[in-house]
Short mmCIF file of C-alpha atoms in Angstrom, two decimals:
data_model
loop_
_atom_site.label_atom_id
_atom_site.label_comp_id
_atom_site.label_asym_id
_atom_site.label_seq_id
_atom_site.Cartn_x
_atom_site.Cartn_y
_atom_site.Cartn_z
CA UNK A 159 0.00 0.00 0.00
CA UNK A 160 1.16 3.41 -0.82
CA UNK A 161 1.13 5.66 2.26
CA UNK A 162 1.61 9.46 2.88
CA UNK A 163 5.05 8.34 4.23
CA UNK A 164 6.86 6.84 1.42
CA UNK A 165 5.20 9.55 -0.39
CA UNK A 166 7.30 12.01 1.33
CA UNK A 167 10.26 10.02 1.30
CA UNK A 168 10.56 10.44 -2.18
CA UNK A 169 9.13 13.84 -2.48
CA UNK A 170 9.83 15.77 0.97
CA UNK A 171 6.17 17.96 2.12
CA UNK A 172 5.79 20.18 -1.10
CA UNK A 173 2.05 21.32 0.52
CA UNK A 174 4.44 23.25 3.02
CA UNK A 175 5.36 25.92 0.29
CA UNK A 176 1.91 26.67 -0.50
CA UNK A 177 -1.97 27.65 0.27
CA UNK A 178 -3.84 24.23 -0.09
CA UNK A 179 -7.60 24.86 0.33
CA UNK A 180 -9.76 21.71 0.35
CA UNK A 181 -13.02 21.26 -0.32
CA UNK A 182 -15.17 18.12 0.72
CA UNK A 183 -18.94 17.75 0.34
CA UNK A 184 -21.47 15.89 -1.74
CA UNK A 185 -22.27 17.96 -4.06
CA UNK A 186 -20.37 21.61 -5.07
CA UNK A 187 -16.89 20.06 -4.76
CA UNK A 188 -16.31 20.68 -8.81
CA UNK A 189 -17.92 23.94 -8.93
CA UNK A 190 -16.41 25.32 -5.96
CA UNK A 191 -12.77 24.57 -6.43
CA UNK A 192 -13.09 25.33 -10.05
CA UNK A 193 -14.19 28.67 -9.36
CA UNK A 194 -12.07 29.47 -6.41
CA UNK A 195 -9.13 28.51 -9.11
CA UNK A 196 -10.67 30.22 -11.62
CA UNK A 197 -10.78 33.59 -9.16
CA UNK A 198 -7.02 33.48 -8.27
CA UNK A 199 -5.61 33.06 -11.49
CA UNK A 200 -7.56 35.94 -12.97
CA UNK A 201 -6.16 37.85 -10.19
CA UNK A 202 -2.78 37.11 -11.04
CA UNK A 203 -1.85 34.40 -8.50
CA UNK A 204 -0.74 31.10 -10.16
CA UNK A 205 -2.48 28.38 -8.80
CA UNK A 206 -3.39 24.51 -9.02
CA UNK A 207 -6.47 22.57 -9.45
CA UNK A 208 -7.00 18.82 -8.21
CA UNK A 209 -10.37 17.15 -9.00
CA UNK A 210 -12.80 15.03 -10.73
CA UNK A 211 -12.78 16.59 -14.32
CA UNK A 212 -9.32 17.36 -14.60
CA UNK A 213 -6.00 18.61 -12.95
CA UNK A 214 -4.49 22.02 -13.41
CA UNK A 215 -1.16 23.50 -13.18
CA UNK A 216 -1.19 27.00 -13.83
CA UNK A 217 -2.38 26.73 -17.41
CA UNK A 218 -1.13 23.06 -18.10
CA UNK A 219 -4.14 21.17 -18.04
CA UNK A 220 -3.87 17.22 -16.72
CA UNK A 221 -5.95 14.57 -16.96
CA UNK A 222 -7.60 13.37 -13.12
CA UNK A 223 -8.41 9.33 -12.90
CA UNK A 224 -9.99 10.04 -8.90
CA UNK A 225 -11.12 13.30 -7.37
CA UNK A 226 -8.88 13.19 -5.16
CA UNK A 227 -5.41 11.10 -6.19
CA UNK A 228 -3.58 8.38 -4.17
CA UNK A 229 -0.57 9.29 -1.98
CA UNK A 230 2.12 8.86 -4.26
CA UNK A 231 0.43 10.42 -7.62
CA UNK A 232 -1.01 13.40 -5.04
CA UNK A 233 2.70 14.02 -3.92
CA UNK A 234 3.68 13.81 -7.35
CA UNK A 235 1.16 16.19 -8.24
CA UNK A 236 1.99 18.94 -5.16
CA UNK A 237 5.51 18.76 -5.91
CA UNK A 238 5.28 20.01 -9.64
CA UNK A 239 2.82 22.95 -8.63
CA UNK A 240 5.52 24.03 -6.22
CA UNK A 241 8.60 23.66 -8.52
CA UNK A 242 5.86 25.79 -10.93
CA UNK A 243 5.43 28.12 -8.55
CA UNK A 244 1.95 27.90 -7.28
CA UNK A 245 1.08 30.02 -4.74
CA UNK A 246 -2.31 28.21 -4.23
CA UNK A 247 -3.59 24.77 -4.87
CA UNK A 248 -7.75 24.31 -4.97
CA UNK A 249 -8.18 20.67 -4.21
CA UNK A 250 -11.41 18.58 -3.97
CA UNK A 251 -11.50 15.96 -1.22
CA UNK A 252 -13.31 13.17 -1.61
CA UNK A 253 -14.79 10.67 1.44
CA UNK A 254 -13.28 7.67 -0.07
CA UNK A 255 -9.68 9.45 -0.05
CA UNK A 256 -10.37 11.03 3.64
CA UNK A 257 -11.01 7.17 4.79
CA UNK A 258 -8.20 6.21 3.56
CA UNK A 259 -5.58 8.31 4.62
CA UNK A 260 -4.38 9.53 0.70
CA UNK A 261 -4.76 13.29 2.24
CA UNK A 262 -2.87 12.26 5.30
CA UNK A 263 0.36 14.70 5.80
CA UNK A 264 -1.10 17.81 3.97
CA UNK A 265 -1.00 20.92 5.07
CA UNK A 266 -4.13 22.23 4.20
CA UNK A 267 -4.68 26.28 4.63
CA UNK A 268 -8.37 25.44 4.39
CA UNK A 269 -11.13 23.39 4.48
CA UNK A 270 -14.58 23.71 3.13
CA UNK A 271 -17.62 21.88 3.83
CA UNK A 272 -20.33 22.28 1.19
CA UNK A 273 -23.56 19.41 1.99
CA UNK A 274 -24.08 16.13 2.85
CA UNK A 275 -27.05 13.83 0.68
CA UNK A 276 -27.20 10.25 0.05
CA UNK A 277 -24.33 9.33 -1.65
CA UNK A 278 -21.24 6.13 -1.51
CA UNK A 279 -23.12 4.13 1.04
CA UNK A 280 -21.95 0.85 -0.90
CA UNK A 281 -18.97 1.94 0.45
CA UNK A 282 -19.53 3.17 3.77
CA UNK A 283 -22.91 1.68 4.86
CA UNK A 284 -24.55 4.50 6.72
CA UNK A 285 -25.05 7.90 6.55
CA UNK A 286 -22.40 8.60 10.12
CA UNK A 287 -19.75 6.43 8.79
CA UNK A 288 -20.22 8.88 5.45
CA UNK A 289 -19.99 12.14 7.40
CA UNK A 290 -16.85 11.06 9.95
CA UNK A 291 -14.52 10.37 6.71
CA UNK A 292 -15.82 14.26 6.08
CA UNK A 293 -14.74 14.98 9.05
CA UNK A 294 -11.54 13.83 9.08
CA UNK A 295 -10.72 17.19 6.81
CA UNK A 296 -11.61 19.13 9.08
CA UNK A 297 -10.59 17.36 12.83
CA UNK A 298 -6.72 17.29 11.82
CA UNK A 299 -6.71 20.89 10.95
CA UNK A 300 -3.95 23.13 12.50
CA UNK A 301 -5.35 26.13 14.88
CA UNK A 302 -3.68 28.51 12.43
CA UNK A 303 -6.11 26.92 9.39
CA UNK A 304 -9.69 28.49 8.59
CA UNK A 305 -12.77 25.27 9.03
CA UNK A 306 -15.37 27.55 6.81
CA UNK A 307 -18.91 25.33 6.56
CA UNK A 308 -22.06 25.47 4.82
CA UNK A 309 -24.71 25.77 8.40
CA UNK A 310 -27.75 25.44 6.21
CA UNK A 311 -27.08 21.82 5.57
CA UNK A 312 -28.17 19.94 8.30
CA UNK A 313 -24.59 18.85 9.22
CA UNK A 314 -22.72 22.15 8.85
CA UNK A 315 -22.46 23.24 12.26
CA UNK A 316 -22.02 19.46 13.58
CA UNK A 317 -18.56 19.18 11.67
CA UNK A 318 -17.57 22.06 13.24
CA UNK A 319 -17.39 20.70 16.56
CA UNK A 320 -14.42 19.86 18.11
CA UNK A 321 -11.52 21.17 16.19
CA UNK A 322 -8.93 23.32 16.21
CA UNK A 323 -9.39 25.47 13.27
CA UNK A 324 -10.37 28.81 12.94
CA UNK A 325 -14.02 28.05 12.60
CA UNK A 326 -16.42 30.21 10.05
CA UNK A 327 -19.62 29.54 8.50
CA UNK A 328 -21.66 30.89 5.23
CA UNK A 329 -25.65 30.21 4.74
CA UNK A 330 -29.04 31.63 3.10
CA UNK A 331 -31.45 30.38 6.06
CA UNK A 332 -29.42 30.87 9.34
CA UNK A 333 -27.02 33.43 10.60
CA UNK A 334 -23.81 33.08 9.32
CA UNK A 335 -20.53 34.86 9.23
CA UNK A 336 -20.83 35.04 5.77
CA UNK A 337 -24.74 35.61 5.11
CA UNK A 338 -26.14 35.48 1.86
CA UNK A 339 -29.49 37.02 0.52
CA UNK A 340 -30.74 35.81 -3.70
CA UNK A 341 -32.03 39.00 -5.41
CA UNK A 342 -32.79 37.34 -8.07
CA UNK A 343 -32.49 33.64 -9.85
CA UNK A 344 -33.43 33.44 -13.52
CA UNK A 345 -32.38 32.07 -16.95
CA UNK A 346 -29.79 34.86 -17.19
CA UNK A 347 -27.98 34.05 -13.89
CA UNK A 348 -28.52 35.56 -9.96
CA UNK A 349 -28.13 38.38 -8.44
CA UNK A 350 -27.00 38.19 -4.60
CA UNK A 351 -26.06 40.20 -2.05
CA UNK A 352 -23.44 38.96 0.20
CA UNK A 353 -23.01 40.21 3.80
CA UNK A 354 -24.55 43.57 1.72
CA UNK A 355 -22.08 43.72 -0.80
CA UNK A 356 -24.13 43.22 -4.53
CA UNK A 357 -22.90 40.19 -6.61
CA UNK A 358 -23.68 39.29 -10.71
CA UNK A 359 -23.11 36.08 -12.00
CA UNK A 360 -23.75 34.35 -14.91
CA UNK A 361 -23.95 31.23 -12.93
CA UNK A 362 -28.23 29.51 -13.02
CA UNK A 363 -29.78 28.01 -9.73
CA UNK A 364 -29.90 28.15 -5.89
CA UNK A 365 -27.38 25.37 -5.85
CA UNK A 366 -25.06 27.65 -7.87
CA UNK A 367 -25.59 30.50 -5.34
CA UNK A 368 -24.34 28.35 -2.55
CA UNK A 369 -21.38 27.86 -4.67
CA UNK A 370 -20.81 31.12 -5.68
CA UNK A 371 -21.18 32.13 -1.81
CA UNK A 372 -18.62 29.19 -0.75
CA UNK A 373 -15.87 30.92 -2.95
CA UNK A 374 -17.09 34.36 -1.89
CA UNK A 375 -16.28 33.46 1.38
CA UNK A 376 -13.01 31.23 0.70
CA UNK A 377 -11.34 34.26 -1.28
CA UNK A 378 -12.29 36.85 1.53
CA UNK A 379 -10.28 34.43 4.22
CA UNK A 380 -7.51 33.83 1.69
CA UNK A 381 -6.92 38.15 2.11
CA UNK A 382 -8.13 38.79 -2.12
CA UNK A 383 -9.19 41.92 -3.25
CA UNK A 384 -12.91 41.58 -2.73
CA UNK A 385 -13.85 44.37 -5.10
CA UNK A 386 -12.36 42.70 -7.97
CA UNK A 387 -13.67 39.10 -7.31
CA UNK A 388 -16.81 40.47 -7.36
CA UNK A 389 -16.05 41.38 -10.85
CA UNK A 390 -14.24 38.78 -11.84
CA UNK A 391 -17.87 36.57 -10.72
CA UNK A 392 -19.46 38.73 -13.38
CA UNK A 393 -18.06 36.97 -16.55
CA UNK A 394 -17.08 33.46 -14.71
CA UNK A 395 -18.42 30.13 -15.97
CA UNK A 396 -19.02 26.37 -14.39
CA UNK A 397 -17.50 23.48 -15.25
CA UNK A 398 -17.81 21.25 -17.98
CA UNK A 399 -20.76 19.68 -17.40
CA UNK A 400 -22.47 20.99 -14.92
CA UNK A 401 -25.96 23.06 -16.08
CA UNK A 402 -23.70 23.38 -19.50
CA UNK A 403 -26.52 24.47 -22.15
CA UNK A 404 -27.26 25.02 -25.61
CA UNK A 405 -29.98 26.10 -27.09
CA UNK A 406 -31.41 23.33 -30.16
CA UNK A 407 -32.01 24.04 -33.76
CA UNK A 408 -35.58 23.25 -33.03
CA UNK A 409 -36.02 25.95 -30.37
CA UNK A 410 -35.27 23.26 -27.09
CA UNK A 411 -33.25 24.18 -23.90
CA UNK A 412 -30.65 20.93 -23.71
CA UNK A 413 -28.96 20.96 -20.24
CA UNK A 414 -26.20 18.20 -19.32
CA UNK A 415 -25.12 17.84 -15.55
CA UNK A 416 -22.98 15.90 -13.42
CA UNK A 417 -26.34 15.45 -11.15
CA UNK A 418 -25.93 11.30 -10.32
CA UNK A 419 -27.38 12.17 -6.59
CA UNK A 420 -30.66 12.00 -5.47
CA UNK A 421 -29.87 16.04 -4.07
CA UNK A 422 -28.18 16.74 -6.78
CA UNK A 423 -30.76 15.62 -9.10
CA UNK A 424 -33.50 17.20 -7.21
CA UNK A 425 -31.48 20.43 -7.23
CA UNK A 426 -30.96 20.68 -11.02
CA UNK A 427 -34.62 19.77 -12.02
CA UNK A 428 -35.81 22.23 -9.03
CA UNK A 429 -33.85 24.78 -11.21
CA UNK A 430 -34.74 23.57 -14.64
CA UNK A 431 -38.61 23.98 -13.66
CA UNK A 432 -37.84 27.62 -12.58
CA UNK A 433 -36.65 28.11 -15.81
CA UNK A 434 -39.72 27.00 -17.40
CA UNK A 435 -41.74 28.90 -15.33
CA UNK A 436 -40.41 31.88 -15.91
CA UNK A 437 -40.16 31.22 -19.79
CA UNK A 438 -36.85 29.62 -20.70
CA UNK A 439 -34.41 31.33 -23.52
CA UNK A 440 -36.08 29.86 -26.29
CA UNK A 441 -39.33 31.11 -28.59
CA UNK A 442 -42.10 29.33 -27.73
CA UNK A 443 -44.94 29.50 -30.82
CA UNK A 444 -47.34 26.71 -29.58
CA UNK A 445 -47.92 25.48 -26.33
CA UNK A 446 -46.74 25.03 -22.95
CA UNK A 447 -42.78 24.42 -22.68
CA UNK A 448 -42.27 21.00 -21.19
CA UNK A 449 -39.46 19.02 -18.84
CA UNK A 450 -38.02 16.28 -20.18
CA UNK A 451 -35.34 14.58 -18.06
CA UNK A 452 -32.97 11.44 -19.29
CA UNK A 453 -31.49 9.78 -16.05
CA UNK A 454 -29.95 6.97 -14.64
CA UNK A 455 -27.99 5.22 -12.01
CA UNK A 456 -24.27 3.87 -12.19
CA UNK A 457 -23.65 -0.13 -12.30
CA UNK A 458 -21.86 -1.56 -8.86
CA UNK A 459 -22.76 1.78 -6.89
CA UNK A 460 -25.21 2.32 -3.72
CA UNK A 461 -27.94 0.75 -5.19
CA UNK A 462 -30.39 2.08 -2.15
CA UNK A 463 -30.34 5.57 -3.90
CA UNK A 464 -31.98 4.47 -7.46
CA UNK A 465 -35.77 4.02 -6.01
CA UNK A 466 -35.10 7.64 -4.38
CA UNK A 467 -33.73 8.84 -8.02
CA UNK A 468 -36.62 7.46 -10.11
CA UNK A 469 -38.91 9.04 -8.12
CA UNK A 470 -37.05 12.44 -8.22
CA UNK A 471 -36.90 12.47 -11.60
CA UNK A 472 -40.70 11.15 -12.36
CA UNK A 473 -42.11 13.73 -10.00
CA UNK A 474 -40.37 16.41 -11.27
CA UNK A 475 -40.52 16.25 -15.10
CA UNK A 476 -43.20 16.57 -17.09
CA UNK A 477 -41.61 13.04 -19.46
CA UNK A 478 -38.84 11.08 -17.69
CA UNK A 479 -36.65 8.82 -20.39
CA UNK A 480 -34.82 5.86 -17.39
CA UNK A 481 -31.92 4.80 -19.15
CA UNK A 482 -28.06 3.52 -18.24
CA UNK A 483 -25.14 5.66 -17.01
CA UNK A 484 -22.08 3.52 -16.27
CA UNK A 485 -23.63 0.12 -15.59
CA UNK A 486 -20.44 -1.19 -15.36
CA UNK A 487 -21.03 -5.10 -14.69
CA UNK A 488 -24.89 -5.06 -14.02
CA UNK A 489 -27.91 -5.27 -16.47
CA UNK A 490 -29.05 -1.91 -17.69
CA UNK A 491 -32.64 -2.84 -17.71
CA UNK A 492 -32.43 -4.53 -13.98
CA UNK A 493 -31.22 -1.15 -12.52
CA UNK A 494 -34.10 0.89 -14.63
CA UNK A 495 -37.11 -1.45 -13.06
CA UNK A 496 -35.11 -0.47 -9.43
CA UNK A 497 -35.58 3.56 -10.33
CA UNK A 498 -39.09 2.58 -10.84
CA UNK A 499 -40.22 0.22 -7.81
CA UNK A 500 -41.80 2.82 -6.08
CA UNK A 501 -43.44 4.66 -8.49
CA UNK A 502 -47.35 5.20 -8.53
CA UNK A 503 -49.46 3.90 -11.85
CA UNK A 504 -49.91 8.03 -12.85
CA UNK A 505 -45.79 8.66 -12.55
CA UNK A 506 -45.25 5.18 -14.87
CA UNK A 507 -47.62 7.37 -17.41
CA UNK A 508 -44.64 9.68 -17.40
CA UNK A 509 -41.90 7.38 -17.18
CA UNK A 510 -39.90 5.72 -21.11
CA UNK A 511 -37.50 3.19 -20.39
CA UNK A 512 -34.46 3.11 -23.03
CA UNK A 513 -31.59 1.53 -21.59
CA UNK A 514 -29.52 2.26 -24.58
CA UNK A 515 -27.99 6.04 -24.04
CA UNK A 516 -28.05 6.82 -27.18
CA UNK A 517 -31.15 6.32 -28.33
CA UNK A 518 -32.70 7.84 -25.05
CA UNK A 519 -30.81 10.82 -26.33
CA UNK A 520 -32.22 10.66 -29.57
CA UNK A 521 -35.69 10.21 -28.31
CA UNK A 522 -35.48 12.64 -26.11
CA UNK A 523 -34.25 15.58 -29.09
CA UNK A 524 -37.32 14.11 -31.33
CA UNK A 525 -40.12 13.82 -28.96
CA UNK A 526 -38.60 18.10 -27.83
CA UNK A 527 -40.72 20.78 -29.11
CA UNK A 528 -39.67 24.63 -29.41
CA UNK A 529 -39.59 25.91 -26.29
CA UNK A 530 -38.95 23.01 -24.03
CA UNK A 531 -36.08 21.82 -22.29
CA UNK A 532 -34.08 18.89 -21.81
CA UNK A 533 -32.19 17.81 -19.29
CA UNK A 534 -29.67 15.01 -19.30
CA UNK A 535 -28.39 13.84 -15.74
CA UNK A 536 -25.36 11.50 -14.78
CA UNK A 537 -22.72 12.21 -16.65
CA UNK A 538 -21.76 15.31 -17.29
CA UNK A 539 -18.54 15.99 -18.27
CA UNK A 540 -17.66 12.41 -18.42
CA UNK A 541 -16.38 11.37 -21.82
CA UNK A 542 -16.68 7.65 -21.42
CA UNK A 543 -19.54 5.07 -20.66
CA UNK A 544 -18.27 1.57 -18.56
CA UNK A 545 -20.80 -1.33 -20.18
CA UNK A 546 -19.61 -5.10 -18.95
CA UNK A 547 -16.24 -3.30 -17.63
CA UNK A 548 -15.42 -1.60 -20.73
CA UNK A 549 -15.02 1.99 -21.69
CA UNK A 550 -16.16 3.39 -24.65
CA UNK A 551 -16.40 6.86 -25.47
CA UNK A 552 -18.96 8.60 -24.90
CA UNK A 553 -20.31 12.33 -24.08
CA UNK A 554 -23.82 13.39 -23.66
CA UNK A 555 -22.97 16.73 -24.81
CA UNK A 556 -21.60 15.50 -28.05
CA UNK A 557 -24.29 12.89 -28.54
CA UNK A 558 -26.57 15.72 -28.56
CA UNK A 559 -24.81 17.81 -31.38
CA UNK A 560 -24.32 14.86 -33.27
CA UNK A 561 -28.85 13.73 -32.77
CA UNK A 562 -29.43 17.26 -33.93
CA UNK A 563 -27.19 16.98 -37.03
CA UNK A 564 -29.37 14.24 -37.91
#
């Protein structure tokens, strides 16, 4: 097993010579550390990115195999940002790498904690053992080191307690040292006010304004020059992937996101709905504009959230296409009739099952009308689907240029 230990042997402690900030959480890890990078380059401070889509040193782009790396590749990794002279490193921690020790000798700067949902409980059983890996960030954290935490989320204040950190907190619904207050949420982005101070982004959804209000707060204990972040937030973008849009040669809103939790799910078609009813981006001649949603559940993973998913995304859409995401080693068509063992005969009216990707995809862009919107869940910015424990490319975003080409 590679430890922290021989990591260091090899490479000494190259986290010493910088800022590392890390980031742990359900959902918002991507977002948030992209951003936060995103924010300190265009300020002129050279910086590095570990994560889920990809790695980033300075401008060199990498390519990322976990969200967070094992001890010998992270040290690897740490040590080239230093010799590039990074002054901070934006790093998303995952549970998995927090339970086993790959963050173990880091000297964070940092920590954020952005939610807790159903998530990886194939691979930590319950919902506590989930939450102490979190944790771990955050209990090993020097007194010198800010602990900032989302207190809306009903574990926020709880992983909090008991450490040494400089402890801060940001939040819509409760007090927080960093309060924030939503102007206004549209097609065209949100307008927020944080602790007073007015903030534009071109960033959609309530789940987006946490984000934006996690980095907010992040840069402000990092010492930045608040007045230009908050114009640097004016012309920033997500991720690939996540709530990336386009609008259809037909007139259709097509959304692809990351969303493969039931939270995150429910978060992104909360959002898509408040786009339709407000009137999304596209002319709509005829009729009322419609949700379509194309979903599914990964192969080999937590199988106890697919009922909760199905029902999320039959609920909430006005047609729901089930189909696979990475089934990995399982039947396609045995994890679609689990996203649907709970669902009433009226939500089945809703509900097409295509376990083939692409041709729920292509369904989906002929059964869209002008004016409606589709969203495609799972995979985001993934550019590979795992059938029988193969990889074969594959990108929702490009499978929908290519259906509309058609």
């Amino acid at each position: 097993m590679i430890t922290w230990l021989s990591a260091m042997h090899f490479f000494g402690n190259p986290s010493a010579k910088m800022k590392i900030v890390g980031v742990t959480g359900t959902n918002g890890k991507t977002t948030t550390t992209t951003l936060l990078y995103d924010v300190a380059m265009a300020l002129g401070h050279k910086s590095g990115l570990i994560g889920t889509v990809e790695n980033r040193i300075g401008e060199e782009r990498l390519p990322a195999t976990h969200t967070t790396p094992d001890p010998l590749n992270l040290n690897k990794l740490l040590k080239k940002m230093a010799e590039a002279g990074c002054e901070y490193v934006f790093m998303e921690v995952s549970s998995h790498a927090l339970d086993q020790k790959r963050t173990a000798g880091v000297a964070f700067a940092g920590a954020v904690f952005t939610n807790l949902t159903h998530d990886h409980l194939d691979y930590h059983q319950n919902v506590e053992n989930y939450f102490n890996a979190k944790k771990k960030l955050f209990k090993y954290l020097p007194a010198t080191s800010f602990a900032i935490s989302n207190v809306d989320d009903p574990y926020g204040e709880k992983i909090l307690e008991g450490i040494s950190g400089r402890k801060f907190s940001y939040g819509f619904d409760k007090k927080a040292d960093y309060y924030g207050k939503i102007d206004s949420l549209n097609f065209s982005g949100l307008q927020l006010e944080i602790n007073s101070t007015p903030i534009t982004s071109k960033l959609i959804g309530k789940f987006n304004a946490y984000n934006i209000l996690a980095v907010w707060s992040v840069c402000n204990l990092l010492g930045f020059d608040m007045k230009k972040v908050a114009e640097i937030f004016k012309g920033i973008k997500p991720p690939n992937g996540r709530f990336e849009h386009f609008v259809s040669p037909t007139g259709a809103l097509v959304i692809i996101d990351y969303a493969h939790t039931p939270d995150a799910l429910l978060k992104v078609l909360l959002t898509a709905n408040e786009i339709k009813c407000k009137g999304s981006p596209c002319m709509l001649s005829t009729g009322a504009p419609r949700l379509i949603s194309l979903a599914g559940c990964g192969g080999d993973r937590d199988p106890m959230k697919r009922e909760k998913m199905g029902r999320i995304a039959a609920e909430l859409s006005d047609i729901s296409i089930f189909t696979s995401d990475n089934p990995r080693n399982e039947d396609p068509s045995k994890i679609i009739e689990e996203m649907k063992t709970s669902l009433t005969p009226d939500l089945l009216e809703k509900v097409k099952t295509i376990p083939d990707r692409r041709e729920a995809i292509i369904k989906s862009v002929r059964i869209a009308k002008e004016g409606d919107i589709i969203l495609c869940a799972g995979k985001g910015h993934e550019d590979y689907q795992e059938i029988e424990g193969v990889k074969h490319h594959f990108n929702d975003l490009e499978e929908y240029k290519k259906a509309y080409e058609k």
